[in-house]
Coordinates of C-alpha atoms in Angstrom, one line a residue:
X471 CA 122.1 189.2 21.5
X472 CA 122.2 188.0 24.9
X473 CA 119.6 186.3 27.4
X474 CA 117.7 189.1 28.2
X475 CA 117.6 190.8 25.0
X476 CA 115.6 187.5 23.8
X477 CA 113.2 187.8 26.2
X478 CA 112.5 191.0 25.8
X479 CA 111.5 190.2 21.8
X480 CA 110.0 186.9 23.2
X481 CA 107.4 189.5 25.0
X482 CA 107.5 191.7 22.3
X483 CA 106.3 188.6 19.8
X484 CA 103.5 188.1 21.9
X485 CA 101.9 191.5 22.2
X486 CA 103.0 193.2 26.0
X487 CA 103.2 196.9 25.7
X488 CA 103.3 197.1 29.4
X489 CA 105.9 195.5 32.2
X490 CA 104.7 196.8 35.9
X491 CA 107.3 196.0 38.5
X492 CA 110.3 197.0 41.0
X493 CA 113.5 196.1 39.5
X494 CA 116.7 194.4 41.5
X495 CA 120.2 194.0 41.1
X496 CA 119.2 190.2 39.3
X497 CA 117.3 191.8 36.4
X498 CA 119.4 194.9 35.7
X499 CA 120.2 193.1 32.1
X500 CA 116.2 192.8 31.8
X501 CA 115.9 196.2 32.3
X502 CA 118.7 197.0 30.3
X503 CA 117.1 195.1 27.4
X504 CA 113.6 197.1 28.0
X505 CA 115.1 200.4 27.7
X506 CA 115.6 199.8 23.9
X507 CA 112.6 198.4 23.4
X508 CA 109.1 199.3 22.4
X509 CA 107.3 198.0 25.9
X510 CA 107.2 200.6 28.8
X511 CA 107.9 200.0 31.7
X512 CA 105.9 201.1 34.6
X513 CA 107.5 201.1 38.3
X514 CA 106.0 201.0 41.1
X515 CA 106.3 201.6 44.4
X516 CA 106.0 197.7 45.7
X517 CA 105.6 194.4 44.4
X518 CA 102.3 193.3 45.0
X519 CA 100.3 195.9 43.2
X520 CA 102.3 195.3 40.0
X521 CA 100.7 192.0 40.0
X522 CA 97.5 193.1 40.8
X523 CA 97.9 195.6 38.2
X524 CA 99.1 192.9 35.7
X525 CA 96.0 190.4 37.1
X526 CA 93.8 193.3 36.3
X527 CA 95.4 193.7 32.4
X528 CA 94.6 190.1 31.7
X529 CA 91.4 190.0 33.6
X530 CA 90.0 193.6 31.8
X531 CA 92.0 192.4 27.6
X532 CA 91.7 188.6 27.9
X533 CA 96.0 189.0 27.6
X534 CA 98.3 188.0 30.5
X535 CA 99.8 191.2 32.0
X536 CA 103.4 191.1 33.0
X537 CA 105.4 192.1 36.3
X538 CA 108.8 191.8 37.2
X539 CA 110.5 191.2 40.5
X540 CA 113.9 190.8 41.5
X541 CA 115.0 187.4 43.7
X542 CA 114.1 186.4 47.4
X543 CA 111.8 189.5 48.9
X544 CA 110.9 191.1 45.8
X545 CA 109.9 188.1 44.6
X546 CA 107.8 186.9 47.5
X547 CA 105.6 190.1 47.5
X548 CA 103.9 188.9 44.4
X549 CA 102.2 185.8 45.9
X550 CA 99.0 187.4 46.5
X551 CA 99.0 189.1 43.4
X552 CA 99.7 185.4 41.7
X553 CA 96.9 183.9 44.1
X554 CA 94.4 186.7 43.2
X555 CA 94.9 185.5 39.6
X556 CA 94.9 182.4 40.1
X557 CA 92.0 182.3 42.2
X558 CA 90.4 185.3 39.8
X559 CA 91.1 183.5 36.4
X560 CA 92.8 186.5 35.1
X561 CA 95.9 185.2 32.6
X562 CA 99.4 186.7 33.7
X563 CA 102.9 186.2 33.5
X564 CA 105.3 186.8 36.3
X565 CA 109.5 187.4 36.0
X566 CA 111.6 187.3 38.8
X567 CA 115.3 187.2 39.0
X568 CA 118.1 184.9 40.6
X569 CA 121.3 184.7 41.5
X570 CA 123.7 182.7 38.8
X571 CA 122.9 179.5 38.4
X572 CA 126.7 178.4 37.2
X573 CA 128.5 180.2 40.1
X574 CA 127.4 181.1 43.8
X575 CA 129.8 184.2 45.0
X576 CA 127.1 185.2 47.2
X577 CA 126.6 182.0 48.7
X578 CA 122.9 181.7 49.4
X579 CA 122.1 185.4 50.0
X580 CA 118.5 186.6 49.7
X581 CA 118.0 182.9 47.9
X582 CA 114.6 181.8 47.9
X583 CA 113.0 178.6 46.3
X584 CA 111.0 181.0 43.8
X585 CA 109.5 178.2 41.8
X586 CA 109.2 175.8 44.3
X587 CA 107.1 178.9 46.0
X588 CA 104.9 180.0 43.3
X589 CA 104.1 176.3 42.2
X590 CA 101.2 175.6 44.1
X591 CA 99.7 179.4 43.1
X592 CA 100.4 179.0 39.2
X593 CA 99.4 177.3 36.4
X594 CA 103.1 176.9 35.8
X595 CA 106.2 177.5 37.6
X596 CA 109.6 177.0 35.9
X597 CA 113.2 178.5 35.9
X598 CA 114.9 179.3 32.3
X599 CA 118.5 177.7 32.0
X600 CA 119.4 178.0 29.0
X601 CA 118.9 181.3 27.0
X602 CA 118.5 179.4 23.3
X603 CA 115.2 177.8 25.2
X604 CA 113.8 181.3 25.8
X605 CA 111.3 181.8 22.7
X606 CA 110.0 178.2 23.7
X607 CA 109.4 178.6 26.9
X608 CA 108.0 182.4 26.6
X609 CA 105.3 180.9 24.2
X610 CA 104.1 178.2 26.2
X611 CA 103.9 180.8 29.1
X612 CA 101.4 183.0 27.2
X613 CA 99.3 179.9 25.8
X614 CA 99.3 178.4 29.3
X615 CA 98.1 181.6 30.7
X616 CA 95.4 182.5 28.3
X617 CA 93.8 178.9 28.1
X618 CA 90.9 178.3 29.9
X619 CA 90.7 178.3 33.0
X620 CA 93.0 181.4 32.6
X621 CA 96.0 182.4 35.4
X622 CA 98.9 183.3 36.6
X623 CA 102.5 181.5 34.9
X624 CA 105.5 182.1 36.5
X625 CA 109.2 182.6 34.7
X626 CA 112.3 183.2 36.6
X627 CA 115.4 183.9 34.6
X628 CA 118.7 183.5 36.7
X629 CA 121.1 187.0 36.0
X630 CA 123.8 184.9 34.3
X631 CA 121.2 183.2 31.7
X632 CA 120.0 186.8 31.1
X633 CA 123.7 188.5 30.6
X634 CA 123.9 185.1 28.4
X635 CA 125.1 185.6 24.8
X636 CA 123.2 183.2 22.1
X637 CA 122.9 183.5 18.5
X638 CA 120.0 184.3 16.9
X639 CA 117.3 182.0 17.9
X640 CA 114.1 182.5 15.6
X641 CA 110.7 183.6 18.0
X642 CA 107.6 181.5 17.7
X643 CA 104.4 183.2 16.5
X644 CA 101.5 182.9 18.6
X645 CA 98.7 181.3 16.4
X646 CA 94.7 181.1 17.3
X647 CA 93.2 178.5 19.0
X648 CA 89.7 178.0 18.7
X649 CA 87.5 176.1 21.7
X650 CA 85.3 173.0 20.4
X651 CA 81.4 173.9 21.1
X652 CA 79.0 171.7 22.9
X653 CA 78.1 168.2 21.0
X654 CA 74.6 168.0 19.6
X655 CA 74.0 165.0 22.5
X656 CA 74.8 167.6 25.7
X657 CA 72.8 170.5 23.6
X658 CA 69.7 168.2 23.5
X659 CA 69.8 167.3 26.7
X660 CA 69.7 170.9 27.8
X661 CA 67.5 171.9 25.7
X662 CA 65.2 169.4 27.1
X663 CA 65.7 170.3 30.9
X664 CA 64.7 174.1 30.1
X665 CA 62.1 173.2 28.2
X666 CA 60.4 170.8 31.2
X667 CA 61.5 173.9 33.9
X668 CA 58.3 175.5 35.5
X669 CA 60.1 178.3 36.6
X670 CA 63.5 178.3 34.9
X671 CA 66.2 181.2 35.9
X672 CA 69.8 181.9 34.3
X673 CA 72.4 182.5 36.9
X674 CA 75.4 184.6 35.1
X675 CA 78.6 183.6 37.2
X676 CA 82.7 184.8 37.0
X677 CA 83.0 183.3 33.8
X678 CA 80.3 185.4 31.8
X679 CA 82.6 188.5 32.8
X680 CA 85.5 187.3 30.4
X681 CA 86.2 190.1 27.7
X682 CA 84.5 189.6 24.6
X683 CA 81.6 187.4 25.9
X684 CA 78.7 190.2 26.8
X685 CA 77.6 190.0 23.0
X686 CA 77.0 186.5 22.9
X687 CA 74.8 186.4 26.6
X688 CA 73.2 189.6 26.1
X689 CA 72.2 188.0 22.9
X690 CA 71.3 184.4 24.5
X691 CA 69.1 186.0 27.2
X692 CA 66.9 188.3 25.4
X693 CA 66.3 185.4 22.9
X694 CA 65.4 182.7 25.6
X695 CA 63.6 186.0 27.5
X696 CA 64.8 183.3 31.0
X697 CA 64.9 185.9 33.7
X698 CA 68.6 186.0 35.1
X699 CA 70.5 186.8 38.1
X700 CA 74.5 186.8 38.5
X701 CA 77.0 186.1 41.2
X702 CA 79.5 189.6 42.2
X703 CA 81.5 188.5 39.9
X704 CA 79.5 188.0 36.8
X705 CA 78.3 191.8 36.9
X706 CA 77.4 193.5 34.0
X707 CA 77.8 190.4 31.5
X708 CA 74.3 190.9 29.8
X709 CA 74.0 194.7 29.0
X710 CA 71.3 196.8 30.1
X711 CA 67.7 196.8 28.8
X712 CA 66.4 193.1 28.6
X713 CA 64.0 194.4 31.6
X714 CA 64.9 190.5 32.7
X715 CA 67.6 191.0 35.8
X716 CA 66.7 189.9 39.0
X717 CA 69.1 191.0 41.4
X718 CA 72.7 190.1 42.3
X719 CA 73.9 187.2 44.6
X720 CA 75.6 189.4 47.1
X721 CA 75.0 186.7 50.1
X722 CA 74.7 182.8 50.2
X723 CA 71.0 182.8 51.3
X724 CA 67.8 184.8 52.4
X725 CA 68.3 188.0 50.3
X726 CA 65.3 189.2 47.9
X727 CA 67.0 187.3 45.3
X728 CA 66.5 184.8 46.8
X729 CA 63.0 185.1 46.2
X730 CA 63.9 183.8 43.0
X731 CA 66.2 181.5 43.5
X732 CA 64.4 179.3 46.3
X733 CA 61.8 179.0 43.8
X734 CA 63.6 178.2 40.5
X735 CA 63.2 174.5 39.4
X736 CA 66.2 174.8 37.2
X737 CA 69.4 177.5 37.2
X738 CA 71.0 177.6 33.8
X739 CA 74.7 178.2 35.7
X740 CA 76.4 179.8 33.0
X741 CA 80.2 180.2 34.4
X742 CA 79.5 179.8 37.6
X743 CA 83.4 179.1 39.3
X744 CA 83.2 177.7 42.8
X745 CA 85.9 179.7 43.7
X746 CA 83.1 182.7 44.5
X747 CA 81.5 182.4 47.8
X748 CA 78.4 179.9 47.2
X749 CA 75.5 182.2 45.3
X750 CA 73.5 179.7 46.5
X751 CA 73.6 176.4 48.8
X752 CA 72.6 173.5 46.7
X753 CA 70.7 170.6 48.9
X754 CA 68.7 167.5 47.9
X755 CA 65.6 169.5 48.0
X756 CA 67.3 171.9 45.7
X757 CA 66.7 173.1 42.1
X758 CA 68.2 171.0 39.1
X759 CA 71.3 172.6 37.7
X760 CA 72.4 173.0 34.4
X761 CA 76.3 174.1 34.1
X762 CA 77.6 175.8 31.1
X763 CA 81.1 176.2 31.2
X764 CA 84.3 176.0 28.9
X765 CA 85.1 173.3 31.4
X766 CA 83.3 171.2 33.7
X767 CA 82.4 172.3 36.7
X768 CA 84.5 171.4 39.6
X769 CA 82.0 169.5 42.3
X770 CA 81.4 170.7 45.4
X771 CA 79.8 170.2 48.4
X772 CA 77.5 173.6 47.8
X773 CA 77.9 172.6 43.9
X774 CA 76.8 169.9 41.3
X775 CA 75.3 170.0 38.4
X776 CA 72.6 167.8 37.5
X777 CA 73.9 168.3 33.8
X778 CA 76.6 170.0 31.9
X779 CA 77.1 172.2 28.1
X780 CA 80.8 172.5 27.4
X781 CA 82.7 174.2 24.9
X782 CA 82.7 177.9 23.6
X783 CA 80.2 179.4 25.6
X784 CA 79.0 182.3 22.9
X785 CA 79.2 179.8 20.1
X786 CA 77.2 177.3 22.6
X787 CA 74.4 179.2 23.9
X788 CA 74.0 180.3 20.5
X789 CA 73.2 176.8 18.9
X790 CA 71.0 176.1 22.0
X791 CA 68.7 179.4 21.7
X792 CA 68.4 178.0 18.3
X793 CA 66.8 175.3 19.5
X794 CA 64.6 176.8 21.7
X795 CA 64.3 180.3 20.7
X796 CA 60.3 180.9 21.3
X797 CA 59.3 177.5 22.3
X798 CA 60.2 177.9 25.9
X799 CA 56.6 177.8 28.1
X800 CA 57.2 178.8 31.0
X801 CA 60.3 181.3 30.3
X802 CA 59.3 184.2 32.3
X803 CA 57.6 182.3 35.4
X804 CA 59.7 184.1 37.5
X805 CA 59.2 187.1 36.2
X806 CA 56.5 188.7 38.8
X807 CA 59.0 189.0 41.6
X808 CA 61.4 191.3 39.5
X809 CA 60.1 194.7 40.6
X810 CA 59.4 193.4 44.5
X811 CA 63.1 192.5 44.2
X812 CA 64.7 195.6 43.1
X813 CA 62.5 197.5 44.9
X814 CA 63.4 195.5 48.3
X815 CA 67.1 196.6 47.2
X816 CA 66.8 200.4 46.3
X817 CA 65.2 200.7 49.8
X818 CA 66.6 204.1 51.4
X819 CA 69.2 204.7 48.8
X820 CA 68.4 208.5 49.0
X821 CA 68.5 208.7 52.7
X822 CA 69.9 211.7 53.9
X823 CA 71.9 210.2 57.4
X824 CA 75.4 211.1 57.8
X825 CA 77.4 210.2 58.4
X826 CA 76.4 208.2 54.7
X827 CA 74.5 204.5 54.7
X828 CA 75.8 202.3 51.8
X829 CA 72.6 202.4 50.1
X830 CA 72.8 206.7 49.6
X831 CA 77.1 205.7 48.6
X832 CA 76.0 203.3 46.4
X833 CA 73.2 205.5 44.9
X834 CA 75.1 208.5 44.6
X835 CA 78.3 206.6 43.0
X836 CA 75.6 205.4 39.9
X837 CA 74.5 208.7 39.3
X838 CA 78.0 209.9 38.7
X839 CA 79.3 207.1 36.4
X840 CA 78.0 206.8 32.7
X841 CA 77.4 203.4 32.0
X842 CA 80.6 202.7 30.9
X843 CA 82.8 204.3 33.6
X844 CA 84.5 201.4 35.7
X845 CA 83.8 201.2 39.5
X846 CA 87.0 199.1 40.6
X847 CA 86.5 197.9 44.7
X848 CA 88.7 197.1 47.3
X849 CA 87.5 194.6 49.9
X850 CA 85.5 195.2 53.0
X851 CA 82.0 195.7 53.9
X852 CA 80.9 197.9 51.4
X853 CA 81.3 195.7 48.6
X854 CA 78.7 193.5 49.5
X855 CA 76.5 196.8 49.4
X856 CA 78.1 197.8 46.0
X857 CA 77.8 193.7 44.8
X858 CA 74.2 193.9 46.2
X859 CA 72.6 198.1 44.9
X860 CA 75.2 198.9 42.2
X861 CA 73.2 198.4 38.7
X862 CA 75.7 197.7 36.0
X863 CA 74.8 198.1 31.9
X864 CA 78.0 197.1 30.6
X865 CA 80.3 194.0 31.1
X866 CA 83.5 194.6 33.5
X867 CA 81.7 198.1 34.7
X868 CA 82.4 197.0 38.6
X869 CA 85.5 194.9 39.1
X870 CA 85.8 192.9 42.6
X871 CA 87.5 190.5 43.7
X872 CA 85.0 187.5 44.8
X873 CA 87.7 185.3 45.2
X874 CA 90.7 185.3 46.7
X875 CA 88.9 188.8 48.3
X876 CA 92.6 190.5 49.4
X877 CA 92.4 193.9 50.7
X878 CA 94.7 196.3 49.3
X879 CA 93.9 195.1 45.1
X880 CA 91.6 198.1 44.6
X881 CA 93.6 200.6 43.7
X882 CA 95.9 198.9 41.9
X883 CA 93.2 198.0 39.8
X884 CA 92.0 201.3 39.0
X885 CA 95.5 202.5 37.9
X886 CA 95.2 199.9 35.2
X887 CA 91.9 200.5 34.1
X888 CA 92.6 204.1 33.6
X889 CA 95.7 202.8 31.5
X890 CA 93.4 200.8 29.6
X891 CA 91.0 203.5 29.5
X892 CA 91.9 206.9 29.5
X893 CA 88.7 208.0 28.2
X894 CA 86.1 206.4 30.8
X895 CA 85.7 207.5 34.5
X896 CA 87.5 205.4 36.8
X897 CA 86.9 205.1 40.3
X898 CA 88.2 203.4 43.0
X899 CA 86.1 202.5 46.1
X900 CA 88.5 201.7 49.0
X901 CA 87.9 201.3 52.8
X902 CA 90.1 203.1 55.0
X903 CA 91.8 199.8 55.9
X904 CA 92.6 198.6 52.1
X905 CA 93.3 201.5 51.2
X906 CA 96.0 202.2 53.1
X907 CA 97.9 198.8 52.3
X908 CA 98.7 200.1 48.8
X909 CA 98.3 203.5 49.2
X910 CA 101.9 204.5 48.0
X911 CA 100.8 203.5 44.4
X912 CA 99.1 207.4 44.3
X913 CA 102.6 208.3 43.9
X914 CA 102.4 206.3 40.4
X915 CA 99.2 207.5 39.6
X916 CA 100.5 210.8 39.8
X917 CA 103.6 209.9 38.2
X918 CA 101.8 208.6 35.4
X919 CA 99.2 211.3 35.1
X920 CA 96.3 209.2 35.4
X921 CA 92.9 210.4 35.5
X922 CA 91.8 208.7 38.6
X923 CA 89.1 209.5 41.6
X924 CA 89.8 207.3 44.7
X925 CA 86.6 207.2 47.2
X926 CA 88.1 206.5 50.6
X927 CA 85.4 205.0 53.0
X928 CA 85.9 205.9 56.2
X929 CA 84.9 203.7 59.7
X930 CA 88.3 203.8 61.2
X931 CA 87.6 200.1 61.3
X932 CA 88.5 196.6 59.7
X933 CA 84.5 196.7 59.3
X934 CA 83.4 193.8 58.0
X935 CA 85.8 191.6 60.7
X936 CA 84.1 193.7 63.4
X937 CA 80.8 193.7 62.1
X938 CA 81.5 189.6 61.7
X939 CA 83.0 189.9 65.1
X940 CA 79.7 191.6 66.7
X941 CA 77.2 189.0 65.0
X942 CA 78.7 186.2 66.2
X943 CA 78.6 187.5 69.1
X944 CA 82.0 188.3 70.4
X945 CA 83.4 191.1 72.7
X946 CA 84.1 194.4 70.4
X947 CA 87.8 194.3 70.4
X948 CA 91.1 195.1 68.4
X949 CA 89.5 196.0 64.8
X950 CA 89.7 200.3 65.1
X951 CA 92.4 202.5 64.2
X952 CA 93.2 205.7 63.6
X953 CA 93.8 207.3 60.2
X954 CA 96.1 210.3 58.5
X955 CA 94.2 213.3 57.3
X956 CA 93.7 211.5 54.1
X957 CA 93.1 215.4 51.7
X958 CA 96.7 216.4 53.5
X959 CA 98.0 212.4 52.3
X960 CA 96.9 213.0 49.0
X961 CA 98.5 216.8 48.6
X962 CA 102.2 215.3 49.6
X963 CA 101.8 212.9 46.3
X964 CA 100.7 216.0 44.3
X965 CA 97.3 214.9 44.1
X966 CA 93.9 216.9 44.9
X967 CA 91.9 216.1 48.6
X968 CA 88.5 216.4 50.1
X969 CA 86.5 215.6 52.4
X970 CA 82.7 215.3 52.3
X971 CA 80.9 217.1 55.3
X972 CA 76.7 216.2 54.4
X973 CA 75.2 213.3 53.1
X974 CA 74.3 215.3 50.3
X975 CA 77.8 216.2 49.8
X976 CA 79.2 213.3 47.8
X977 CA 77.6 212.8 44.3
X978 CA 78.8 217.0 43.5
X979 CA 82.2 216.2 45.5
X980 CA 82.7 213.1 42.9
X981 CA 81.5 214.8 40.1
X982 CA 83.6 217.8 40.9
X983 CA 86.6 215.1 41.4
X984 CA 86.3 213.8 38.1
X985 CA 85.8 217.6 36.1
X986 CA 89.1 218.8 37.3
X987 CA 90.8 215.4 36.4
X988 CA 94.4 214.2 37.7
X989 CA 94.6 211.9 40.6
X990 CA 91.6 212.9 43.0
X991 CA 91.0 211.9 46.6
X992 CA 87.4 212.3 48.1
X993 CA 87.0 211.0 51.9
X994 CA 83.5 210.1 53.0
X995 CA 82.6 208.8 56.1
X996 CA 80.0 205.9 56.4
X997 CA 78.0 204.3 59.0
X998 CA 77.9 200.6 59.3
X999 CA 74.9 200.2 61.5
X1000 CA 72.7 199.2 58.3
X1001 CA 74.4 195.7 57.8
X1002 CA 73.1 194.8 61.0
X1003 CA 69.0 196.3 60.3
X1004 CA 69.1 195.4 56.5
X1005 CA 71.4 192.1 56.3
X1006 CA 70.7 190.3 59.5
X1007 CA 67.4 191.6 61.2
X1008 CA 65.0 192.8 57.8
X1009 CA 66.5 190.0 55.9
X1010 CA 65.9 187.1 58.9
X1011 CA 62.7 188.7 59.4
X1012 CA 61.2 188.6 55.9
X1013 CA 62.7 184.7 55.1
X1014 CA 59.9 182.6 55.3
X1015 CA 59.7 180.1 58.3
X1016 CA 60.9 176.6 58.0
X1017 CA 59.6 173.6 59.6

């Protein structure tokens, strides 16, 4: 056995079925090692979708995915995919090759500090140098990764410690590690600030979205029957049918939902992560904040908690609706401004403009998903809309990307999603700009004979930058472009194209898309002009005035 044979069992030990990557000359003995193995791996067509595809397996499983990259440039395209999990809290292990460590024929060719570059975006950065180390080190990767708060840990394995022959050196079995819950002190002490509240409110944030948790919240809230909201990222972590959802916290202040907000006396923050644009601006006037967490929330200037619950968070909530299941007075306080709220929201979602308005996109994408097909959006000015209108019934239904916010992640994470799920509609929602920075990866959707629909938005525009450039009040300048025929793109990777020519065009165009299956592009053009009369003059207009 040699280095890279033992790392290939070290993965296998711990589950991977999947390696997504671009191989180099450094990790020939890695791929060498995969090819008589049981893991697949997937290549594709540059570096930094593999690791958003590998972000995406951890954040959609709860299990780090795994890329590979070969030294220097390779190696370098997966930052943003490490900083969008790191940022994301999706668990993930990165391997990237490197010249010998015992000799240097090459001198310093394509040598880049790797580790020293990954560091700051990692939970853990180190380079294997010894191959009898391997099983150790592979093990604390995984653990590392999966812990709370979940990430990205990086591994880079120099080509002579892979072609490095050891004798059998005995894996170490990953065992279960179970997550204290809150003491009986901190579970008193919430229980006693909700039931004081006067108009009490749950706020659902990143955290509620981790795989395996909808159960337990769906569960808390329809016991505690506390209306809710949730942050973008925290969509679709209580499943449909409580009748208790508020809205989504699409923007930091002044939007319906904030209707409720601005008047809750206490938010119940359950897994609120700072690292999401603020869902709301805390103040000394503000409401008092309760944090539950698996850690304890990190203090901000737009964020600290007044108290904290910390532990499991199902197990948690569970022993504190215990406590106050039915006892709660003034629970549902809030409740009155539920159907004003949505109804504020579904304004115009049936508008028949084209080219389309958000609201109609938005609209039309719900009626052709089932409740459990997965809406996965690029960044831009849409997904504020899709953050804001798109109703979700099922946890992890619409992935985005609140927190590092790259462009170019969307499709990437719709190819893993339809890995994941072969069964469920996928869809990927990309502006013409995003789309473009990763759109070779159709080529491995095609490849891999995914079925996939891509909605390309079309503004020839970076639109939110200009629409950001217009309200604060600068000259309109440098943000357009112009685009490929995106149906004729889409043919030369062997997929299907179309374009949508009404407003009323797009909901049969998608569901047509996703009947004929295989790797589908539909082109739609939309008009921006509502971000201005809905998110700046309706909402400025209906905030109440402030002395």
């Amino acid at each position: 056995m040699k280095g890279s044979d033992l790392l290939v069992s070290a993965l296998e030990n711990e589950g991977v079925d999947r390696i997504f990557g671009v191989p180099g000359e450094e990790t020939l003995d890695i791929v060498e090692s995969l090819r008589g193995s049981r893991i697949k791996l997937i290549l594709t067509r540059h570096e930094q979708p593999a690791a958003f595809m590998a972000a995406t397996h951890g954040r959609l499983t709860g299990r780090p995915g795994v890329c590979l990259a070969t030294l220097g440039p390779g190696a370098l395209n997966l930052t943003t995919g490490a900083a969008y999990a790191l940022l994301g809290a999706m668990p993930m292990v990165m391997i990237t090759g490197q010249k010998g460590i015992m000799n240097h024929k090459h001198g310093r060719f394509q040598v880049v500090d790797i580790v020293a570059t990954m560091t700051p975006l990692t939970k853990m950065a180190r380079q294997i140098v010894s191959a009898a180390t391997i099983p150790s080190i592979v093990r604390d990767a995984f653990r590392l990764a999966q812990q709370e708060r979940p990430g990205p840990v990086h591994l880079e394995l120099p080509e002579d410690v892979a072609a490095e022959k050891v004798p059998h050196v005995p894996l170490i079995k990953p065992h279960p590690i179970d997550i204290p819950v809150a003491g009986p002190a901190a579970l008193e002490r919430a229980a006693n600030l909700i039931l004081k509240a006067e108009r009490p409110l749950v706020m659902l944030g990143a955290v509620a979205s981790r795989p395996f948790l909808a159960d337990a919240l769906s569960d808390f809230v329809r016991r505690m029957r506390i209306p809710y909201v949730n942050t973008q990222m925290g969509k679709g972590s209580v499943a449909g049918g409580s009748n208790l959802y508020m809205g989504t916290a699409a923007l930091s202040e002044r939007d319906y939902v904030h209707q409720a907000i601005d008047r809750a006396d206490l938010i119940i923050a359950i897994g609120h992560d700072t690292v999401e644009k603020p869902p709301f601006i805390m103040g000394p006037k503000g409401p008092t904040v309760l944090h539950v967490g698996y850690l304890p929330a990190t203090v901000e200037e737009v964020f600290f908690p007044h108290a904290e619950l910390i532990g499991d968070v199902g197990p948690s909530l569970k022993l504190l609706a215990d406590r106050l299941e039915g006892r709660v007075p003034n629970a549902g306080a809030l409740l009155p401004l539920r159907s004003g709220i949505l109804a504020k929201i579904a304004d115009r979602a049936e508008e028949s403009r084209f080219p389309l308005t958000p609201q109609r996109i938005v609209h039309d994408v719900r009626q052709v998903m089932p409740e459990e097909g997965i809406v996965c959006l690029d960044n831009g000015m849409y997904k504020i809309w899709f953050a804001r209108n798109y109703r979700t019934h099922v946890a992890n239904t619409l992935l985005l990307d609140n927190a590092l916010a790259t462009m170019g992640a969307g499709l990437p994470a719709a190819l893993m999603a339809a890995m994941l799920y072969p069964k469920r509609r996928v869809l990927a929602v990309c502006g013409d700009g995003g789309f473009l920075m990763n759109a070779q990866e159709m080529e491995t959707a095609v490849r891999l004979r995914l079925d996939l629909v891509v909605l390309v938005l079309e503004d020839k525009a970076y639109g939110m930058i200009r629409w950001k450039q217009a309200t604060d009040g600068f000259a309109d300048f440098g943000m357009t472009f112009e685009n490929p025929d995106f149906p004729a793109y889409a043919a030369a990777f062997g997929a299907k194209g179309s374009r949508v020519a009404t407003a009323e065009g797009l909901a049969p165009a998608l569901e047509t898309a996703f009947r004929e299956s295989g790797v589908q592009l539909v082109v739609a053009p939309i008009d921006y002009s509502e971000n201005t009369r809905v998110l700046i003059d309706e909402l400025r207009d209906a905030a109440p005035k402030r002395d």
